[in-house]
């Protein structure tokens, strides 16, 4: 097990069991399955989203500890975390190793296909154009993010991938633990400026 895998495993041990009810999945034509939140109260949805975003923040802290921009992400399916990771462009020497791309890859492997029906992506920072493309390509039905990215966010900040005539439009929930997610980034870049 690599150091990265050990860090992720350690975070997941603390966040494995969500105390809030999972949404149902609903068929939306073959082979698409969506996340049906209609059976949950707004309070339960918010608490559940905050629970998983707290886990993503911990993953972001792992990224910061190895010198990566502190973005953490995870994918939940049926109330279970099936993939978790954090940014790895510097440590993995790979331009594609954004947290979102990493978890989409892991989730596809876990589910055995390129579609991610009934899954939800939680990420601390608004996905960029590349990651938004991955979300759409994998047919993720729901994306939840914390902090907006005014310089690169592609779910509302720079542009909105759901506004184009694409073949898939995920439901976007933004601003979950936004202050905490933003603080994580601010602290990281402050340290970088102080210690170049």
PDB file of C-alpha atoms in Angstrom:
ATOM      1  CA  UNK A   1       0.000   0.000   0.000  1.00  0.00           C
ATOM      2  CA  UNK A   2       1.431   3.402  -1.004  1.00  0.00           C
ATOM      3  CA  UNK A   3       1.616   6.379   1.357  1.00  0.00           C
ATOM      4  CA  UNK A   4      -1.205   8.007  -0.633  1.00  0.00           C
ATOM      5  CA  UNK A   5      -3.421   4.919  -0.244  1.00  0.00           C
ATOM      6  CA  UNK A   6      -2.639   4.811   3.495  1.00  0.00           C
ATOM      7  CA  UNK A   7      -3.705   8.449   3.915  1.00  0.00           C
ATOM      8  CA  UNK A   8      -6.950   7.864   2.014  1.00  0.00           C
ATOM      9  CA  UNK A   9      -7.673   4.679   3.961  1.00  0.00           C
ATOM     10  CA  UNK A  10      -7.087   6.490   7.259  1.00  0.00           C
ATOM     11  CA  UNK A  11      -9.589   9.224   6.310  1.00  0.00           C
ATOM     12  CA  UNK A  12     -12.182   6.696   5.155  1.00  0.00           C
ATOM     13  CA  UNK A  13     -11.970   4.787   8.435  1.00  0.00           C
ATOM     14  CA  UNK A  14     -13.367   7.869  10.177  1.00  0.00           C
ATOM     15  CA  UNK A  15     -16.029   8.640   7.544  1.00  0.00           C
ATOM     16  CA  UNK A  16     -17.151   5.179   6.458  1.00  0.00           C
ATOM     17  CA  UNK A  17     -20.601   5.186   8.024  1.00  0.00           C
ATOM     18  CA  UNK A  18     -22.975   8.086   7.284  1.00  0.00           C
ATOM     19  CA  UNK A  19     -25.671   8.482   9.981  1.00  0.00           C
ATOM     20  CA  UNK A  20     -28.128  10.075   7.532  1.00  0.00           C
ATOM     21  CA  UNK A  21     -30.437   8.172   5.166  1.00  0.00           C
ATOM     22  CA  UNK A  22     -29.276   7.546   1.615  1.00  0.00           C
ATOM     23  CA  UNK A  23     -31.381   8.741  -1.312  1.00  0.00           C
ATOM     24  CA  UNK A  24     -33.127   6.247  -3.532  1.00  0.00           C
ATOM     25  CA  UNK A  25     -32.113   5.683  -7.097  1.00  0.00           C
ATOM     26  CA  UNK A  26     -34.645   6.057  -9.868  1.00  0.00           C
ATOM     27  CA  UNK A  27     -34.592   4.777 -13.431  1.00  0.00           C
ATOM     28  CA  UNK A  28     -34.492   7.547 -15.983  1.00  0.00           C
ATOM     29  CA  UNK A  29     -34.530   5.483 -19.120  1.00  0.00           C
ATOM     30  CA  UNK A  30     -31.923   2.893 -20.068  1.00  0.00           C
ATOM     31  CA  UNK A  31     -29.197   2.749 -18.831  1.00  0.00           C
ATOM     32  CA  UNK A  32     -29.433   5.970 -16.814  1.00  0.00           C
ATOM     33  CA  UNK A  33     -30.142   5.919 -13.111  1.00  0.00           C
ATOM     34  CA  UNK A  34     -30.501   9.130 -11.174  1.00  0.00           C
ATOM     35  CA  UNK A  35     -30.354  10.068  -7.512  1.00  0.00           C
ATOM     36  CA  UNK A  36     -33.863  10.603  -6.113  1.00  0.00           C
ATOM     37  CA  UNK A  37     -33.816  13.000  -3.154  1.00  0.00           C
ATOM     38  CA  UNK A  38     -37.613  13.345  -2.976  1.00  0.00           C
ATOM     39  CA  UNK A  39     -37.911  10.923  -0.050  1.00  0.00           C
ATOM     40  CA  UNK A  40     -35.514  12.930   2.139  1.00  0.00           C
ATOM     41  CA  UNK A  41     -36.188  16.117   4.063  1.00  0.00           C
ATOM     42  CA  UNK A  42     -34.186  19.215   3.134  1.00  0.00           C
ATOM     43  CA  UNK A  43     -32.537  19.004   6.556  1.00  0.00           C
ATOM     44  CA  UNK A  44     -31.438  15.386   5.990  1.00  0.00           C
ATOM     45  CA  UNK A  45     -30.100  16.244   2.531  1.00  0.00           C
ATOM     46  CA  UNK A  46     -28.102  19.162   3.951  1.00  0.00           C
ATOM     47  CA  UNK A  47     -26.730  17.150   6.878  1.00  0.00           C
ATOM     48  CA  UNK A  48     -25.807  14.263   4.595  1.00  0.00           C
ATOM     49  CA  UNK A  49     -24.103  16.590   2.114  1.00  0.00           C
ATOM     50  CA  UNK A  50     -22.172  18.251   4.953  1.00  0.00           C
ATOM     51  CA  UNK A  51     -21.118  14.847   6.302  1.00  0.00           C
ATOM     52  CA  UNK A  52     -19.595  13.765   2.980  1.00  0.00           C
ATOM     53  CA  UNK A  53     -18.122  17.219   2.293  1.00  0.00           C
ATOM     54  CA  UNK A  54     -16.369  17.024   5.669  1.00  0.00           C
ATOM     55  CA  UNK A  55     -14.732  13.829   4.440  1.00  0.00           C
ATOM     56  CA  UNK A  56     -13.699  15.568   1.196  1.00  0.00           C
ATOM     57  CA  UNK A  57     -12.174  18.391   3.281  1.00  0.00           C
ATOM     58  CA  UNK A  58     -10.101  15.827   5.210  1.00  0.00           C
ATOM     59  CA  UNK A  59      -8.898  14.439   1.884  1.00  0.00           C
ATOM     60  CA  UNK A  60      -8.025  18.008   0.852  1.00  0.00           C
ATOM     61  CA  UNK A  61      -5.920  18.314   4.009  1.00  0.00           C
ATOM     62  CA  UNK A  62      -4.064  15.165   2.941  1.00  0.00           C
ATOM     63  CA  UNK A  63      -3.329  16.859  -0.393  1.00  0.00           C
ATOM     64  CA  UNK A  64      -1.973  19.947   1.379  1.00  0.00           C
ATOM     65  CA  UNK A  65       0.245  17.786   3.602  1.00  0.00           C
ATOM     66  CA  UNK A  66       2.112  16.527   0.514  1.00  0.00           C
ATOM     67  CA  UNK A  67       2.282  19.934  -1.192  1.00  0.00           C
ATOM     68  CA  UNK A  68      -0.712  19.509  -3.501  1.00  0.00           C
ATOM     69  CA  UNK A  69      -3.469  22.097  -3.937  1.00  0.00           C
ATOM     70  CA  UNK A  70      -5.917  20.966  -1.236  1.00  0.00           C
ATOM     71  CA  UNK A  71      -8.801  19.526  -3.201  1.00  0.00           C
ATOM     72  CA  UNK A  72     -10.418  16.316  -2.018  1.00  0.00           C
ATOM     73  CA  UNK A  73     -13.150  14.318  -3.712  1.00  0.00           C
ATOM     74  CA  UNK A  74     -15.220  11.214  -3.191  1.00  0.00           C
ATOM     75  CA  UNK A  75     -17.997   9.344  -4.929  1.00  0.00           C
ATOM     76  CA  UNK A  76     -20.921   7.916  -3.007  1.00  0.00           C
ATOM     77  CA  UNK A  77     -23.241   5.236  -4.361  1.00  0.00           C
ATOM     78  CA  UNK A  78     -26.183   3.899  -2.381  1.00  0.00           C
ATOM     79  CA  UNK A  79     -24.943   5.424   0.855  1.00  0.00           C
ATOM     80  CA  UNK A  80     -21.424   3.972   0.508  1.00  0.00           C
ATOM     81  CA  UNK A  81     -18.179   5.726  -0.428  1.00  0.00           C
ATOM     82  CA  UNK A  82     -16.927   3.773  -3.440  1.00  0.00           C
ATOM     83  CA  UNK A  83     -14.005   6.056  -4.382  1.00  0.00           C
ATOM     84  CA  UNK A  84     -11.959   8.730  -2.629  1.00  0.00           C
ATOM     85  CA  UNK A  85      -8.821  10.659  -3.542  1.00  0.00           C
ATOM     86  CA  UNK A  86      -7.159  14.075  -3.573  1.00  0.00           C
ATOM     87  CA  UNK A  87      -5.203  16.190  -6.038  1.00  0.00           C
ATOM     88  CA  UNK A  88      -2.028  14.532  -7.270  1.00  0.00           C
ATOM     89  CA  UNK A  89      -0.651  16.522 -10.202  1.00  0.00           C
ATOM     90  CA  UNK A  90       2.656  17.277  -8.482  1.00  0.00           C
ATOM     91  CA  UNK A  91       3.243  13.987  -6.664  1.00  0.00           C
ATOM     92  CA  UNK A  92       1.979  11.790  -9.507  1.00  0.00           C
ATOM     93  CA  UNK A  93       3.587  14.015 -12.201  1.00  0.00           C
ATOM     94  CA  UNK A  94       0.357  13.884 -14.183  1.00  0.00           C
ATOM     95  CA  UNK A  95      -1.659  16.864 -15.473  1.00  0.00           C
ATOM     96  CA  UNK A  96      -4.835  14.754 -15.420  1.00  0.00           C
ATOM     97  CA  UNK A  97      -4.567  13.820 -11.740  1.00  0.00           C
ATOM     98  CA  UNK A  98      -7.222  16.172 -10.412  1.00  0.00           C
ATOM     99  CA  UNK A  99      -9.156  14.760  -7.455  1.00  0.00           C
ATOM    100  CA  UNK A 100     -12.362  14.470  -9.509  1.00  0.00           C
ATOM    101  CA  UNK A 101     -10.719  12.594 -12.400  1.00  0.00           C
ATOM    102  CA  UNK A 102      -9.030  10.253  -9.935  1.00  0.00           C
ATOM    103  CA  UNK A 103     -12.277   9.340  -8.170  1.00  0.00           C
ATOM    104  CA  UNK A 104     -14.204   8.965 -11.422  1.00  0.00           C
ATOM    105  CA  UNK A 105     -11.542   6.492 -12.588  1.00  0.00           C
ATOM    106  CA  UNK A 106     -11.683   4.575  -9.294  1.00  0.00           C
ATOM    107  CA  UNK A 107     -15.493   4.519  -9.259  1.00  0.00           C
ATOM    108  CA  UNK A 108     -15.646   3.212 -12.837  1.00  0.00           C
ATOM    109  CA  UNK A 109     -13.281   0.407 -11.841  1.00  0.00           C
ATOM    110  CA  UNK A 110     -15.320  -0.329  -8.691  1.00  0.00           C
ATOM    111  CA  UNK A 111     -18.604  -0.513 -10.612  1.00  0.00           C
ATOM    112  CA  UNK A 112     -17.136  -2.200 -13.683  1.00  0.00           C
ATOM    113  CA  UNK A 113     -18.276   0.260 -16.334  1.00  0.00           C
ATOM    114  CA  UNK A 114     -17.834   3.775 -17.667  1.00  0.00           C
ATOM    115  CA  UNK A 115     -21.239   5.001 -16.484  1.00  0.00           C
ATOM    116  CA  UNK A 116     -21.738   5.935 -12.825  1.00  0.00           C
ATOM    117  CA  UNK A 117     -25.504   5.554 -12.375  1.00  0.00           C
ATOM    118  CA  UNK A 118     -26.963   6.532  -9.025  1.00  0.00           C
ATOM    119  CA  UNK A 119     -23.671   8.071  -7.863  1.00  0.00           C
ATOM    120  CA  UNK A 120     -22.873  11.428  -6.304  1.00  0.00           C
ATOM    121  CA  UNK A 121     -19.568  13.324  -6.550  1.00  0.00           C
ATOM    122  CA  UNK A 122     -18.513  15.418  -3.548  1.00  0.00           C
ATOM    123  CA  UNK A 123     -15.589  17.780  -4.134  1.00  0.00           C
ATOM    124  CA  UNK A 124     -14.229  20.718  -2.157  1.00  0.00           C
ATOM    125  CA  UNK A 125     -13.693  22.984  -5.197  1.00  0.00           C
ATOM    126  CA  UNK A 126     -15.872  23.592  -8.248  1.00  0.00           C
ATOM    127  CA  UNK A 127     -14.725  21.263 -11.051  1.00  0.00           C
ATOM    128  CA  UNK A 128     -12.683  22.706 -13.930  1.00  0.00           C
ATOM    129  CA  UNK A 129     -13.511  22.169 -17.614  1.00  0.00           C
ATOM    130  CA  UNK A 130     -11.622  18.842 -17.724  1.00  0.00           C
ATOM    131  CA  UNK A 131     -13.332  17.488 -14.614  1.00  0.00           C
ATOM    132  CA  UNK A 132     -16.745  18.782 -15.709  1.00  0.00           C
ATOM    133  CA  UNK A 133     -16.175  16.833 -18.925  1.00  0.00           C
ATOM    134  CA  UNK A 134     -15.417  13.725 -16.874  1.00  0.00           C
ATOM    135  CA  UNK A 135     -18.611  14.218 -14.876  1.00  0.00           C
ATOM    136  CA  UNK A 136     -20.679  14.483 -18.053  1.00  0.00           C
ATOM    137  CA  UNK A 137     -18.898  11.612 -19.809  1.00  0.00           C
ATOM    138  CA  UNK A 138     -19.405   9.284 -16.838  1.00  0.00           C
ATOM    139  CA  UNK A 139     -23.082  10.306 -16.534  1.00  0.00           C
ATOM    140  CA  UNK A 140     -22.744  11.249 -12.867  1.00  0.00           C
ATOM    141  CA  UNK A 141     -26.258  12.314 -11.880  1.00  0.00           C
ATOM    142  CA  UNK A 142     -25.332  14.660  -9.021  1.00  0.00           C
ATOM    143  CA  UNK A 143     -22.331  16.872  -8.184  1.00  0.00           C
ATOM    144  CA  UNK A 144     -21.904  18.603  -4.824  1.00  0.00           C
ATOM    145  CA  UNK A 145     -19.088  21.105  -4.366  1.00  0.00           C
ATOM    146  CA  UNK A 146     -17.957  23.462  -1.633  1.00  0.00           C
ATOM    147  CA  UNK A 147     -16.128  26.501  -2.929  1.00  0.00           C
ATOM    148  CA  UNK A 148     -16.601  28.275  -6.256  1.00  0.00           C
ATOM    149  CA  UNK A 149     -13.539  28.573  -8.512  1.00  0.00           C
ATOM    150  CA  UNK A 150     -13.768  32.017 -10.170  1.00  0.00           C
ATOM    151  CA  UNK A 151     -10.699  31.319 -12.356  1.00  0.00           C
ATOM    152  CA  UNK A 152     -11.490  27.827 -13.594  1.00  0.00           C
ATOM    153  CA  UNK A 153     -14.855  26.543 -12.357  1.00  0.00           C
ATOM    154  CA  UNK A 154     -17.031  25.049 -15.046  1.00  0.00           C
ATOM    155  CA  UNK A 155     -20.294  24.579 -13.187  1.00  0.00           C
ATOM    156  CA  UNK A 156     -21.232  28.242 -12.963  1.00  0.00           C
ATOM    157  CA  UNK A 157     -18.144  30.408 -12.367  1.00  0.00           C
ATOM    158  CA  UNK A 158     -16.270  30.727 -15.690  1.00  0.00           C
ATOM    159  CA  UNK A 159     -18.974  28.888 -17.630  1.00  0.00           C
ATOM    160  CA  UNK A 160     -21.701  26.369 -16.905  1.00  0.00           C
ATOM    161  CA  UNK A 161     -21.316  22.966 -18.532  1.00  0.00           C
ATOM    162  CA  UNK A 162     -25.001  22.228 -17.819  1.00  0.00           C
ATOM    163  CA  UNK A 163     -26.047  25.197 -20.000  1.00  0.00           C
ATOM    164  CA  UNK A 164     -24.743  23.643 -23.209  1.00  0.00           C
ATOM    165  CA  UNK A 165     -26.741  21.207 -25.315  1.00  0.00           C
ATOM    166  CA  UNK A 166     -24.806  18.215 -24.036  1.00  0.00           C
ATOM    167  CA  UNK A 167     -26.263  14.713 -23.730  1.00  0.00           C
ATOM    168  CA  UNK A 168     -26.109  14.709 -19.916  1.00  0.00           C
ATOM    169  CA  UNK A 169     -26.862  17.372 -17.314  1.00  0.00           C
ATOM    170  CA  UNK A 170     -25.975  16.546 -13.726  1.00  0.00           C
ATOM    171  CA  UNK A 171     -27.819  18.186 -10.857  1.00  0.00           C
ATOM    172  CA  UNK A 172     -25.416  20.651  -9.218  1.00  0.00           C
ATOM    173  CA  UNK A 173     -25.467  21.561  -5.525  1.00  0.00           C
ATOM    174  CA  UNK A 174     -22.943  24.217  -4.584  1.00  0.00           C
ATOM    175  CA  UNK A 175     -21.818  26.015  -1.459  1.00  0.00           C
ATOM    176  CA  UNK A 176     -21.801  23.022   0.911  1.00  0.00           C
ATOM    177  CA  UNK A 177     -19.376  23.938   3.736  1.00  0.00           C
ATOM    178  CA  UNK A 178     -18.202  26.705   1.427  1.00  0.00           C
ATOM    179  CA  UNK A 179     -16.445  28.666   4.181  1.00  0.00           C
ATOM    180  CA  UNK A 180     -14.441  25.624   5.339  1.00  0.00           C
ATOM    181  CA  UNK A 181     -13.517  24.622   1.780  1.00  0.00           C
ATOM    182  CA  UNK A 182     -12.446  28.169   0.933  1.00  0.00           C
ATOM    183  CA  UNK A 183     -10.429  28.474   4.151  1.00  0.00           C
ATOM    184  CA  UNK A 184      -8.531  25.293   3.291  1.00  0.00           C
ATOM    185  CA  UNK A 185      -7.440  26.843  -0.017  1.00  0.00           C
ATOM    186  CA  UNK A 186      -6.664  30.267   1.481  1.00  0.00           C
ATOM    187  CA  UNK A 187      -4.460  28.765   4.196  1.00  0.00           C
ATOM    188  CA  UNK A 188      -2.575  26.651   1.653  1.00  0.00           C
ATOM    189  CA  UNK A 189      -1.823  29.564  -0.671  1.00  0.00           C
ATOM    190  CA  UNK A 190      -0.938  31.828   2.276  1.00  0.00           C
ATOM    191  CA  UNK A 191       1.691  29.265   3.388  1.00  0.00           C
ATOM    192  CA  UNK A 192       2.979  29.042  -0.199  1.00  0.00           C
ATOM    193  CA  UNK A 193       3.401  32.846  -0.353  1.00  0.00           C
ATOM    194  CA  UNK A 194       5.179  32.916   3.007  1.00  0.00           C
ATOM    195  CA  UNK A 195       7.464  29.968   2.141  1.00  0.00           C
ATOM    196  CA  UNK A 196       8.009  30.000  -1.649  1.00  0.00           C
TER     197      UNK A 196
END
